[in-house]
PDB file of C-alpha atoms and ligand atoms in Angstrom:
ATOM      1  CA  MET H 190       1.690 -12.643 -15.340  1.00 69.00           C
ATOM      2  CA  SER H 191       1.886  -9.126 -14.037  1.00 89.00           C
ATOM      3  CA  ILE H 192      -0.757  -7.804 -11.676  1.00 96.00           C
ATOM      4  CA  ARG H 193      -2.875  -4.924 -12.960  1.00 97.00           C
ATOM      5  CA  LEU H 194      -5.053  -2.356 -11.233  1.00 98.00           C
ATOM      6  CA  GLY H 195      -8.500  -3.753 -10.521  1.00 98.00           C
ATOM      7  CA  ASP H 196      -7.306  -7.380 -10.495  1.00 98.00           C
ATOM      8  CA  ILE H 197      -8.172  -9.494  -7.472  1.00 98.00           C
ATOM      9  CA  ALA H 198      -4.952  -9.856  -5.487  1.00 98.00           C
ATOM     10  CA  PRO H 199      -3.914 -13.509  -5.829  1.00 98.00           C
ATOM     11  CA  ASP H 200      -4.538 -15.525  -2.676  1.00 98.00           C
ATOM     12  CA  PHE H 201      -1.780 -17.729  -1.247  1.00 98.00           C
ATOM     13  CA  GLU H 202      -0.636 -19.620   1.799  1.00 98.00           C
ATOM     14  CA  GLN H 203       2.950 -19.024   2.880  1.00 98.00           C
ATOM     15  CA  ASP H 204       5.242 -19.047   5.941  1.00 98.00           C
ATOM     16  CA  SER H 205       6.150 -15.790   7.598  1.00 98.00           C
ATOM     17  CA  SER H 206       7.986 -14.390  10.585  1.00 98.00           C
ATOM     18  CA  GLU H 207       4.620 -14.563  12.386  1.00 98.00           C
ATOM     19  CA  GLY H 208       3.641 -18.098  11.306  1.00 98.00           C
ATOM     20  CA  ARG H 209       1.698 -19.490   8.388  1.00 98.00           C
ATOM     21  CA  ILE H 210      -0.398 -16.898   6.523  1.00 98.00           C
ATOM     22  CA  ARG H 211      -3.468 -17.488   4.405  1.00 98.00           C
ATOM     23  CA  PHE H 212      -3.424 -14.138   2.676  1.00 98.00           C
ATOM     24  CA  HIS H 213      -7.102 -13.330   2.033  1.00 98.00           C
ATOM     25  CA  GLU H 214      -8.110 -14.702   5.424  1.00 98.00           C
ATOM     26  CA  TRP H 215      -5.314 -12.682   7.075  1.00 98.00           C
ATOM     27  CA  LEU H 216      -6.456  -9.493   5.306  1.00 98.00           C
ATOM     28  CA  SER H 217     -10.045 -10.038   6.459  1.00 98.00           C
ATOM     29  CA  ASP H 218     -11.897  -6.682   6.043  1.00 98.00           C
ATOM     30  CA  SER H 219      -8.753  -4.554   6.084  1.00 98.00           C
ATOM     31  CA  TRP H 220      -6.869  -2.775   3.371  1.00 98.00           C
ATOM     32  CA  GLY H 221      -3.459  -4.337   2.730  1.00 98.00           C
ATOM     33  CA  VAL H 222       0.000  -3.149   1.739  1.00 98.00           C
ATOM     34  CA  LEU H 223       2.084  -6.043   0.400  1.00 98.00           C
ATOM     35  CA  PHE H 224       5.655  -5.005  -0.373  1.00 98.00           C
ATOM     36  CA  SER H 225       8.643  -6.960  -1.570  1.00 96.00           C
ATOM     37  CA  HIS H 226      12.316  -6.220  -1.127  1.00 93.00           C
ATOM     38  CA  PRO H 227      15.440  -7.781  -2.584  1.00 93.00           C
ATOM     39  CA  ALA H 228      16.834  -9.727   0.390  1.00 93.00           C
ATOM     40  CA  ASP H 229      17.333  -9.858   4.167  1.00 96.00           C
ATOM     41  CA  PHE H 230      20.277  -8.021   5.721  1.00 97.00           C
ATOM     42  CA  THR H 231      20.355  -5.338   3.022  1.00 96.00           C
ATOM     43  CA  PRO H 232      20.725  -1.682   4.008  1.00 96.00           C
ATOM     44  CA  VAL H 233      17.868   0.042   2.173  1.00 96.00           C
ATOM     45  CA  CYS H 234      15.368  -2.658   3.171  1.00 97.00           C
ATOM     46  CA  THR H 235      16.440  -2.396   6.801  1.00 98.00           C
ATOM     47  CA  THR H 236      15.431   1.284   6.795  1.00 98.00           C
ATOM     48  CA  GLU H 237      12.185   0.605   4.903  1.00 98.00           C
ATOM     49  CA  LEU H 238      11.008  -2.073   7.310  1.00 98.00           C
ATOM     50  CA  GLY H 239      11.979   0.014  10.324  1.00 98.00           C
ATOM     51  CA  PHE H 240      10.075   3.003   8.977  1.00 98.00           C
ATOM     52  CA  THR H 241       7.001   0.880   8.204  1.00 98.00           C
ATOM     53  CA  ALA H 242       7.015  -0.356  11.811  1.00 98.00           C
ATOM     54  CA  LYS H 243       7.037   3.250  13.026  1.00 98.00           C
ATOM     55  CA  LEU H 244       3.952   3.986  10.886  1.00 98.00           C
ATOM     56  CA  LYS H 245       1.881   1.389  12.775  1.00 97.00           C
ATOM     57  CA  ASP H 246      -0.604   3.970  14.110  1.00 98.00           C
ATOM     58  CA  GLU H 247      -0.948   5.653  10.700  1.00 98.00           C
ATOM     59  CA  PHE H 248      -1.733   2.305   9.073  1.00 98.00           C
ATOM     60  CA  ALA H 249      -4.186   1.398  11.854  1.00 98.00           C
ATOM     61  CA  LYS H 250      -6.025   4.746  11.458  1.00 97.00           C
ATOM     62  CA  ARG H 251      -6.669   3.834   7.839  1.00 98.00           C
ATOM     63  CA  ASN H 252      -7.575   0.173   8.558  1.00 98.00           C
ATOM     64  CA  VAL H 253      -4.469  -1.035   6.706  1.00 98.00           C
ATOM     65  CA  LYS H 254      -2.364  -4.130   7.444  1.00 98.00           C
ATOM     66  CA  ALA H 255       1.237  -4.196   6.187  1.00 98.00           C
ATOM     67  CA  ILE H 256       3.047  -7.355   5.096  1.00 98.00           C
ATOM     68  CA  ALA H 257       6.563  -7.578   3.649  1.00 98.00           C
ATOM     69  CA  LEU H 258       8.144 -10.299   1.517  1.00 97.00           C
ATOM     70  CA  SER H 259      11.557 -11.554   0.596  1.00 94.00           C
ATOM     71  CA  VAL H 260      12.837 -14.857  -0.719  1.00 94.00           C
ATOM     72  CA  ASP H 261      14.777 -15.675   2.453  1.00 96.00           C
ATOM     73  CA  PRO H 262      13.567 -18.274   4.981  1.00 97.00           C
ATOM     74  CA  VAL H 263      11.904 -17.634   8.356  1.00 98.00           C
ATOM     75  CA  ASP H 264      15.041 -18.159  10.507  1.00 98.00           C
ATOM     76  CA  SER H 265      16.843 -15.499   8.477  1.00 98.00           C
ATOM     77  CA  HIS H 266      13.899 -13.091   8.856  1.00 98.00           C
ATOM     78  CA  ILE H 267      13.867 -13.615  12.627  1.00 98.00           C
ATOM     79  CA  LYS H 268      17.590 -12.754  12.920  1.00 98.00           C
ATOM     80  CA  TRP H 269      17.209  -9.769  10.612  1.00 98.00           C
ATOM     81  CA  ILE H 270      14.229  -8.432  12.587  1.00 98.00           C
ATOM     82  CA  ASP H 271      16.544  -8.204  15.635  1.00 98.00           C
ATOM     83  CA  ASP H 272      18.882  -6.030  13.557  1.00 98.00           C
ATOM     84  CA  ILE H 273      16.021  -3.844  12.296  1.00 98.00           C
ATOM     85  CA  ASN H 274      14.707  -3.328  15.826  1.00 98.00           C
ATOM     86  CA  GLU H 275      18.179  -2.465  17.078  1.00 98.00           C
ATOM     87  CA  THR H 276      19.331  -0.172  14.275  1.00 98.00           C
ATOM     88  CA  GLN H 277      16.021   1.555  13.490  1.00 98.00           C
ATOM     89  CA  ASN H 278      15.001   1.932  17.110  1.00 98.00           C
ATOM     90  CA  THR H 279      11.615   0.253  16.682  1.00 98.00           C
ATOM     91  CA  ARG H 280       9.867  -3.116  16.871  1.00 98.00           C
ATOM     92  CA  VAL H 281       8.797  -4.783  13.648  1.00 98.00           C
ATOM     93  CA  ASN H 282       5.064  -5.258  14.187  1.00 98.00           C
ATOM     94  CA  PHE H 283       3.984  -6.898  10.916  1.00 98.00           C
ATOM     95  CA  PRO H 284       4.795 -10.229   9.239  1.00 98.00           C
ATOM     96  CA  ILE H 285       7.567 -10.748   6.695  1.00 98.00           C
ATOM     97  CA  LEU H 286       6.673 -13.507   4.240  1.00 98.00           C
ATOM     98  CA  ALA H 287       9.403 -16.109   3.863  1.00 98.00           C
ATOM     99  CA  ASP H 288       9.062 -16.833   0.177  1.00 97.00           C
ATOM    100  CA  ALA H 289      11.998 -19.218  -0.123  1.00 96.00           C
ATOM    101  CA  ASP H 290      10.109 -21.363  -2.649  1.00 96.00           C
ATOM    102  CA  ARG H 291       9.124 -18.171  -4.585  1.00 94.00           C
ATOM    103  CA  LYS H 292       5.472 -19.152  -4.640  1.00 96.00           C
ATOM    104  CA  VAL H 293       4.253 -15.621  -3.913  1.00 97.00           C
ATOM    105  CA  SER H 294       7.016 -13.993  -5.974  1.00 95.00           C
ATOM    106  CA  GLU H 295       5.800 -15.876  -9.008  1.00 94.00           C
ATOM    107  CA  LEU H 296       2.127 -15.111  -8.345  1.00 97.00           C
ATOM    108  CA  TYR H 297       2.899 -11.379  -8.044  1.00 97.00           C
ATOM    109  CA  ASP H 298       5.621 -11.257 -10.745  1.00 94.00           C
ATOM    110  CA  LEU H 299       8.280 -10.082  -8.299  1.00 93.00           C
ATOM    111  CA  ILE H 300      11.319 -11.594 -10.002  1.00 91.00           C
ATOM    112  CA  HIS H 301      12.364  -9.495 -12.989  1.00 91.00           C
ATOM    113  CA  PRO H 302      15.130 -11.527 -14.643  1.00 89.00           C
ATOM    114  CA  ASN H 303      16.677  -8.527 -16.388  1.00 86.00           C
ATOM    115  CA  ALA H 304      17.154  -6.887 -12.978  1.00 87.00           C
ATOM    116  CA  SER H 305      18.134 -10.074 -11.087  1.00 86.00           C
ATOM    117  CA  ASP H 306      17.550 -13.795 -11.587  1.00 83.00           C
ATOM    118  CA  THR H 307      17.267 -14.490  -7.911  1.00 84.00           C
ATOM    119  CA  LEU H 308      16.219 -11.407  -5.939  1.00 85.00           C
ATOM    120  CA  THR H 309      12.737  -9.917  -5.769  1.00 86.00           C
ATOM    121  CA  VAL H 310      12.284  -6.351  -7.016  1.00 87.00           C
ATOM    122  CA  ARG H 311      11.077  -3.543  -4.767  1.00 93.00           C
ATOM    123  CA  SER H 312       7.349  -3.745  -5.614  1.00 96.00           C
ATOM    124  CA  LEU H 313       4.354  -2.667  -3.565  1.00 98.00           C
ATOM    125  CA  PHE H 314       0.628  -3.381  -3.875  1.00 98.00           C
ATOM    126  CA  VAL H 315      -2.230  -1.611  -2.133  1.00 98.00           C
ATOM    127  CA  ILE H 316      -5.215  -3.947  -1.832  1.00 98.00           C
ATOM    128  CA  ASP H 317      -8.698  -2.817  -0.800  1.00 98.00           C
ATOM    129  CA  PRO H 318     -11.170  -4.675   1.455  1.00 98.00           C
ATOM    130  CA  ASN H 319     -12.729  -6.285  -1.656  1.00 98.00           C
ATOM    131  CA  LYS H 320      -9.245  -7.728  -2.366  1.00 98.00           C
ATOM    132  CA  LYS H 321      -8.869  -5.552  -5.451  1.00 98.00           C
ATOM    133  CA  VAL H 322      -5.428  -4.203  -6.324  1.00 98.00           C
ATOM    134  CA  ARG H 323      -5.632  -0.393  -6.227  1.00 98.00           C
ATOM    135  CA  LEU H 324      -1.963   0.640  -6.537  1.00 98.00           C
ATOM    136  CA  THR H 325       1.133  -1.041  -7.936  1.00 98.00           C
ATOM    137  CA  ILE H 326       4.618   0.469  -7.875  1.00 97.00           C
ATOM    138  CA  THR H 327       8.035  -0.973  -8.626  1.00 95.00           C
ATOM    139  CA  TYR H 328      11.190   0.824  -7.551  1.00 94.00           C
ATOM    140  CA  PRO H 329      14.803   0.009  -8.316  1.00 91.00           C
ATOM    141  CA  ALA H 330      16.605  -1.967  -5.616  1.00 90.00           C
ATOM    142  CA  SER H 331      18.834   0.988  -4.780  1.00 91.00           C
ATOM    143  CA  THR H 332      15.966   3.436  -4.048  1.00 95.00           C
ATOM    144  CA  GLY H 333      14.009   3.189  -0.807  1.00 96.00           C
ATOM    145  CA  ARG H 334      10.303   3.916  -1.131  1.00 96.00           C
ATOM    146  CA  ASN H 335       8.573   6.976   0.296  1.00 97.00           C
ATOM    147  CA  PHE H 336       6.041   5.534   2.737  1.00 97.00           C
ATOM    148  CA  HIS H 337       4.432   8.939   3.287  1.00 97.00           C
ATOM    149  CA  GLU H 338       3.497   8.746  -0.394  1.00 98.00           C
ATOM    150  CA  ILE H 339       1.928   5.311   0.141  1.00 98.00           C
ATOM    151  CA  LEU H 340      -0.218   6.759   2.959  1.00 98.00           C
ATOM    152  CA  ARG H 341      -1.117   9.719   0.732  1.00 98.00           C
ATOM    153  CA  VAL H 342      -2.353   7.377  -2.027  1.00 98.00           C
ATOM    154  CA  ILE H 343      -4.368   5.320   0.473  1.00 98.00           C
ATOM    155  CA  ASP H 344      -5.967   8.547   1.758  1.00 98.00           C
ATOM    156  CA  SER H 345      -6.815   9.505  -1.815  1.00 98.00           C
ATOM    157  CA  LEU H 346      -8.304   6.066  -2.602  1.00 98.00           C
ATOM    158  CA  GLN H 347     -10.392   6.111   0.566  1.00 98.00           C
ATOM    159  CA  LEU H 348     -11.650   9.633  -0.234  1.00 97.00           C
ATOM    160  CA  THR H 349     -12.689   8.479  -3.701  1.00 97.00           C
ATOM    161  CA  ASP H 350     -14.483   5.419  -2.326  1.00 97.00           C
ATOM    162  CA  ASN H 351     -16.255   7.298   0.466  1.00 97.00           C
ATOM    163  CA  HIS H 352     -16.924  10.743  -1.018  1.00 97.00           C
ATOM    164  CA  LYS H 353     -16.770  10.566  -4.853  1.00 96.00           C
ATOM    165  CA  VAL H 354     -13.822  12.932  -5.056  1.00 98.00           C
ATOM    166  CA  ALA H 355     -10.429  12.611  -6.709  1.00 98.00           C
ATOM    167  CA  THR H 356      -7.216  14.336  -5.639  1.00 98.00           C
ATOM    168  CA  PRO H 357      -5.243  16.758  -7.828  1.00 98.00           C
ATOM    169  CA  ALA H 358      -1.508  16.895  -8.461  1.00 98.00           C
ATOM    170  CA  ASN H 359       0.585  17.070  -5.295  1.00 98.00           C
ATOM    171  CA  TRP H 360      -2.546  16.954  -3.129  1.00 98.00           C
ATOM    172  CA  GLN H 361      -1.919  16.783   0.593  1.00 98.00           C
ATOM    173  CA  ASP H 362      -4.447  15.961   3.313  1.00 96.00           C
ATOM    174  CA  GLY H 363      -6.631  19.043   3.861  1.00 96.00           C
ATOM    175  CA  ASP H 364      -6.183  20.553   0.384  1.00 98.00           C
ATOM    176  CA  GLU H 365      -9.053  21.094  -2.029  1.00 98.00           C
ATOM    177  CA  VAL H 366     -10.190  18.011  -3.949  1.00 98.00           C
ATOM    178  CA  VAL H 367     -11.858  17.410  -7.296  1.00 98.00           C
ATOM    179  CA  ILE H 368     -15.455  16.206  -7.728  1.00 98.00           C
ATOM    180  CA  VAL H 369     -15.329  13.055  -9.866  1.00 96.00           C
ATOM    181  CA  PRO H 370     -16.460  13.798 -13.448  1.00 95.00           C
ATOM    182  CA  SER H 371     -19.107  11.022 -13.348  1.00 95.00           C
ATOM    183  CA  LEU H 372     -21.013  12.864 -10.592  1.00 95.00           C
ATOM    184  CA  LYS H 373     -23.412  15.194 -12.444  1.00 94.00           C
ATOM    185  CA  ASP H 374     -26.583  15.236 -10.328  1.00 94.00           C
ATOM    186  CA  GLU H 375     -26.806  18.728  -8.744  1.00 93.00           C
ATOM    187  CA  GLU H 376     -28.962  17.504  -5.825  1.00 95.00           C
ATOM    188  CA  GLU H 377     -26.417  14.822  -4.924  1.00 95.00           C
ATOM    189  CA  ILE H 378     -23.594  17.344  -5.312  1.00 96.00           C
ATOM    190  CA  LYS H 379     -25.340  19.751  -2.904  1.00 95.00           C
ATOM    191  CA  GLN H 380     -25.901  16.961  -0.408  1.00 96.00           C
ATOM    192  CA  ARG H 381     -22.362  15.611  -0.615  1.00 96.00           C
ATOM    193  CA  PHE H 382     -20.580  18.962  -0.650  1.00 97.00           C
ATOM    194  CA  PRO H 383     -22.533  21.361   1.587  1.00 95.00           C
ATOM    195  CA  LYS H 384     -19.591  23.790   1.550  1.00 95.00           C
ATOM    196  CA  GLY H 385     -20.161  24.221  -2.193  1.00 96.00           C
ATOM    197  CA  TYR H 386     -17.725  23.965  -5.064  1.00 97.00           C
ATOM    198  CA  ARG H 387     -16.152  26.150  -7.699  1.00 96.00           C
ATOM    199  CA  ALA H 388     -16.165  25.138 -11.336  1.00 96.00           C
ATOM    200  CA  VAL H 389     -12.926  26.320 -12.941  1.00 97.00           C
ATOM    201  CA  LYS H 390     -14.177  24.497 -16.035  1.00 96.00           C
ATOM    202  CA  PRO H 391     -17.291  22.297 -16.247  1.00 94.00           C
ATOM    203  CA  TYR H 392     -14.985  19.266 -15.892  1.00 95.00           C
ATOM    204  CA  LEU H 393     -12.761  20.789 -13.171  1.00 97.00           C
ATOM    205  CA  ARG H 394     -14.838  21.282 -10.034  1.00 97.00           C
ATOM    206  CA  LEU H 395     -12.959  21.942  -6.808  1.00 98.00           C
ATOM    207  CA  THR H 396     -14.401  21.529  -3.321  1.00 98.00           C
ATOM    208  CA  PRO H 397     -13.040  21.531   0.238  1.00 97.00           C
ATOM    209  CA  GLN H 398     -11.993  18.049   1.408  1.00 97.00           C
ATOM    210  CA  PRO H 399     -15.316  16.548   2.592  1.00 96.00           C
ATOM    211  CA  ASN H 400     -14.036  14.627   5.632  1.00 93.00           C
ATOM    212  CA  ARG H 401     -12.424  17.733   7.162  1.00 90.00           C
TER     213      ARG H 401
HETATM  214  C1  BEZ Q  85      19.356  -2.818  -0.659  1.00 87.14           C
HETATM  215  O1  BEZ Q  85      19.646  -2.320   0.394  1.00 87.14           O
HETATM  216  O2  BEZ Q  85      18.406  -3.575  -0.785  1.00 87.14           O
HETATM  217  C2  BEZ Q  85      20.156  -2.499  -1.880  1.00 87.14           C
HETATM  218  C3  BEZ Q  85      21.049  -1.444  -1.848  1.00 87.14           C
HETATM  219  C4  BEZ Q  85      21.784  -1.145  -2.991  1.00 87.14           C
HETATM  220  C5  BEZ Q  85      21.612  -1.889  -4.154  1.00 87.14           C
HETATM  221  C6  BEZ Q  85      20.706  -2.943  -4.153  1.00 87.14           C
HETATM  222  C7  BEZ Q  85      19.972  -3.252  -3.017  1.00 87.14           C
END
């Protein structure tokens, strides 16, 4: 069954390039980004994994752990990681799940038979510290994902959780944000947004980004 927003991310135990992983235990109190890719030794995936490794500090700043998945076994992952490190000028610093038995692929609905019977699709899940799924995306195999966009969504989710604001179209860190419609109490609004807000409409209230 497909995974929907708000679902608890299914737990699993699986091998990886960094040993056996019990997923929920491995996540601990962190946010998680679980992303699948079609196969080892494929060009787009090589660039995606290299770029994710380079974002290590950005993920750490946001308390996020990354974990990749493909249906190839551990020994293949280990050889491929050497290639990624060499060609992308980095060091892969996160585990790649070796889902050769497709246990995780089935749990997360990562094989789409009309795309391919055997390869996993390019899906990604953002999981919060309560293990809830907060973002799902699925890209075609031929299109590499924009990992800056993943960070942008995580920033938006964390702003919502911490400050009761939402982020408008094309929002970038530092831009004005939107006060969530459910927040009506003027005292709380004053306390939360000491820089004030402007109401373009009663339902469209803009305020400077509170954590800036
Ligand atoms: C890949 O690199 O994963 C890929 C590239 C083109 C088509 C399908 C997959």
